[in-house]
Amino acid sequence: MSDKCNGCSYSVEGKCTSNSCIVPEKENKFSSIKNVIGIMSGKGGVGKSSVTSMLASALAKKGYLVGILDGDITGPSIPKLFGLKGPARQLDQSIVPIIAENGVKVMSMNLLLPNETEPVIWRGPVVGGVVKQFWTDVAWGELDYLLIDFPPGTGDVALTVMQSIPIEGIVMVTSPQSLVSMIVTKGINMAEKMNIPVIGLIENMSYVQPPSYPEPYYLFGEGKTEEVANELGIDFLGNIAIEKEFVELSDRGRVFEYKSTIFDEIADKLVKKLK
């Protein structure tokens, strides 16, 4: 039984009761990865994949070797954001990730499907097994940072990811809603039970800045994410605005062309904390 079984939801009196509770996999022979970071949210619809893609692009712009493991098997969106299409090719006994125009390596279920609109109708254990294979069987090569775009929530697949991949830290993503405290706390508590530190918290879709309008407009109400982060004793990494340019670039598969100083700042904070 893995040390991470202690205190997890499948542990009863120190004994593991789940077939999905496994010892973390070691690095595969096709890869040399220095840092593995999970991008997680307590629920769906907060723009976690957008944050993952922009953070990866910001790190790549700073000269780091970056990859994205798209762990949202049933709802993958990373390839669309980078304008990537499959199929990913196989080399020897490994799968080769597809490289975006800005150098970010991507592996996603949509890069293996014959049709990107084909639904993945699988049960949790099967989905979790595919995520594990994206770690063990993909030839990532040399990477400074591998970002894992988690599936939403704190269910079985997220648990499998945390137990099977040596993640160094979690970045939590939320939106400015009144239930942020409960949702964020669930995700943080899960990470703590898995003995994975929470690097910090990002509030996405915080506000819009209308043209010729002097102040930010809080479309969903002014968030209290920074306040919640302080109460929970974790770092607040920044507020992300809703911007038309980002939406348009995402639709065109050119998300890496979006210019944002806030993601540059968040990337700097991430690098500093991991050092």
mmCIF file of C-alpha atoms in Angstrom, residues 57-162:
data_model
loop_
_atom_site.group_PDB
_atom_site.id
_atom_site.type_symbol
_atom_site.label_atom_id
_atom_site.label_comp_id
_atom_site.label_asym_id
_atom_site.label_seq_id
_atom_site.Cartn_x
_atom_site.Cartn_y
_atom_site.Cartn_z
ATOM 1 C CA SER A 57 2.615 29.118 -22.608
ATOM 2 C CA ALA A 58 4.005 31.637 -20.110
ATOM 3 C CA LEU A 59 6.588 29.116 -18.902
ATOM 4 C CA ALA A 60 7.538 28.225 -22.487
ATOM 5 C CA LYS A 61 7.973 31.902 -23.316
ATOM 6 C CA LYS A 62 10.502 32.122 -20.479
ATOM 7 C CA GLY A 63 12.572 29.404 -22.125
ATOM 8 C CA TYR A 64 11.449 26.364 -20.143
ATOM 9 C CA LEU A 65 10.645 22.991 -21.713
ATOM 10 C CA VAL A 66 6.962 22.418 -20.993
ATOM 11 C CA GLY A 67 4.380 19.699 -21.531
ATOM 12 C CA ILE A 68 0.652 19.358 -20.804
ATOM 13 C CA LEU A 69 -0.920 16.058 -19.826
ATOM 14 C CA ASP A 70 -4.638 16.495 -20.478
ATOM 15 C CA GLY A 71 -6.168 14.453 -17.681
ATOM 16 C CA ASP A 72 -9.735 15.397 -18.554
ATOM 17 C CA ILE A 73 -10.279 12.273 -20.652
ATOM 18 C CA THR A 74 -14.025 12.623 -21.186
ATOM 19 C CA GLY A 75 -13.945 16.380 -21.854
ATOM 20 C CA PRO A 76 -10.532 17.211 -23.356
ATOM 21 C CA SER A 77 -10.069 20.770 -24.614
ATOM 22 C CA ILE A 78 -6.310 21.399 -24.562
ATOM 23 C CA PRO A 79 -5.707 20.370 -28.233
ATOM 24 C CA LYS A 80 -8.433 22.762 -29.421
ATOM 25 C CA LEU A 81 -6.846 25.668 -27.532
ATOM 26 C CA PHE A 82 -3.485 25.018 -29.228
ATOM 27 C CA GLY A 83 -4.924 24.180 -32.654
ATOM 28 C CA LEU A 84 -3.662 20.587 -32.534
ATOM 29 C CA LYS A 85 -5.097 17.539 -34.268
ATOM 30 C CA GLY A 86 -4.177 13.877 -34.108
ATOM 31 C CA PRO A 87 -3.472 11.179 -34.465
ATOM 32 C CA ALA A 88 -0.425 11.107 -32.213
ATOM 33 C CA ARG A 89 2.078 8.633 -33.590
ATOM 34 C CA GLN A 90 3.589 5.624 -31.871
ATOM 35 C CA LEU A 91 7.353 5.113 -31.713
ATOM 36 C CA ASP A 92 8.770 1.822 -30.464
ATOM 37 C CA GLN A 93 6.732 1.171 -27.300
ATOM 38 C CA SER A 94 5.797 4.773 -26.600
ATOM 39 C CA ILE A 95 3.365 7.453 -27.758
ATOM 40 C CA VAL A 96 4.852 10.688 -29.085
ATOM 41 C CA PRO A 97 3.146 13.878 -27.877
ATOM 42 C CA ILE A 98 2.197 16.502 -30.439
ATOM 43 C CA ILE A 99 4.135 19.759 -30.209
ATOM 44 C CA ALA A 100 2.324 23.076 -30.417
ATOM 45 C CA GLU A 101 3.695 26.002 -32.399
ATOM 46 C CA ASN A 102 5.155 27.572 -29.240
ATOM 47 C CA GLY A 103 6.987 24.360 -28.301
ATOM 48 C CA VAL A 104 4.577 23.020 -25.646
ATOM 49 C CA LYS A 105 4.190 19.240 -25.856
ATOM 50 C CA VAL A 106 0.614 17.969 -25.505
ATOM 51 C CA MET A 107 -0.924 14.565 -24.925
ATOM 52 C CA SER A 108 -4.708 14.335 -24.843
ATOM 53 C CA MET A 109 -7.404 11.772 -25.524
ATOM 54 C CA ASN A 110 -8.568 13.896 -28.456
ATOM 55 C CA LEU A 111 -5.189 13.297 -30.116
ATOM 56 C CA LEU A 112 -5.870 9.552 -30.134
ATOM 57 C CA LEU A 113 -9.486 9.530 -31.316
ATOM 58 C CA PRO A 114 -10.286 9.114 -35.044
ATOM 59 C CA ASN A 115 -12.822 11.936 -34.661
ATOM 60 C CA GLU A 116 -12.353 14.696 -32.071
ATOM 61 C CA THR A 117 -16.132 14.882 -31.522
ATOM 62 C CA GLU A 118 -16.343 11.178 -30.644
ATOM 63 C CA PRO A 119 -17.559 10.829 -27.030
ATOM 64 C CA VAL A 120 -15.538 8.843 -24.503
ATOM 65 C CA ILE A 121 -18.124 6.781 -22.624
ATOM 66 C CA TRP A 122 -15.990 4.949 -20.093
ATOM 67 C CA ARG A 123 -16.225 4.200 -16.398
ATOM 68 C CA GLY A 124 -13.863 5.779 -13.886
ATOM 69 C CA PRO A 125 -11.282 2.975 -13.533
ATOM 70 C CA VAL A 126 -10.776 2.828 -17.318
ATOM 71 C CA VAL A 127 -10.393 6.601 -17.530
ATOM 72 C CA GLY A 128 -7.922 6.548 -14.649
ATOM 73 C CA GLY A 129 -5.913 3.854 -16.421
ATOM 74 C CA VAL A 130 -5.588 6.018 -19.537
ATOM 75 C CA VAL A 131 -4.306 8.947 -17.476
ATOM 76 C CA LYS A 132 -1.684 6.652 -15.944
ATOM 77 C CA GLN A 133 -0.612 5.582 -19.442
ATOM 78 C CA PHE A 134 -0.190 9.228 -20.426
ATOM 79 C CA TRP A 135 2.454 9.300 -17.690
ATOM 80 C CA THR A 136 4.106 5.912 -18.221
ATOM 81 C CA ASP A 137 3.842 5.382 -21.979
ATOM 82 C CA VAL A 138 4.299 8.845 -23.484
ATOM 83 C CA ALA A 139 7.750 9.877 -24.710
ATOM 84 C CA TRP A 140 7.803 13.322 -23.109
ATOM 85 C CA GLY A 141 11.559 13.589 -23.498
ATOM 86 C CA GLU A 142 13.239 16.257 -21.388
ATOM 87 C CA LEU A 143 10.869 18.654 -19.623
ATOM 88 C CA ASP A 144 11.329 21.329 -17.000
ATOM 89 C CA TYR A 145 7.597 21.361 -16.229
ATOM 90 C CA LEU A 146 4.769 18.953 -16.924
ATOM 91 C CA LEU A 147 1.365 20.468 -16.168
ATOM 92 C CA ILE A 148 -1.503 18.052 -15.577
ATOM 93 C CA ASP A 149 -4.925 19.415 -16.446
ATOM 94 C CA PHE A 150 -7.025 17.553 -13.875
ATOM 95 C CA PRO A 151 -10.572 16.359 -14.484
ATOM 96 C CA PRO A 152 -13.063 18.513 -12.539
ATOM 97 C CA GLY A 153 -13.969 17.640 -8.978
ATOM 98 C CA THR A 154 -12.457 15.299 -6.407
ATOM 99 C CA GLY A 155 -13.617 11.938 -7.727
ATOM 100 C CA ASP A 156 -12.001 8.647 -8.595
ATOM 101 C CA VAL A 157 -9.928 9.850 -11.555
ATOM 102 C CA ALA A 158 -8.430 12.771 -9.624
ATOM 103 C CA LEU A 159 -7.584 10.327 -6.844
ATOM 104 C CA THR A 160 -5.879 7.971 -9.297
ATOM 105 C CA VAL A 161 -3.827 10.841 -10.742
ATOM 106 C CA MET A 162 -2.656 11.935 -7.301
#
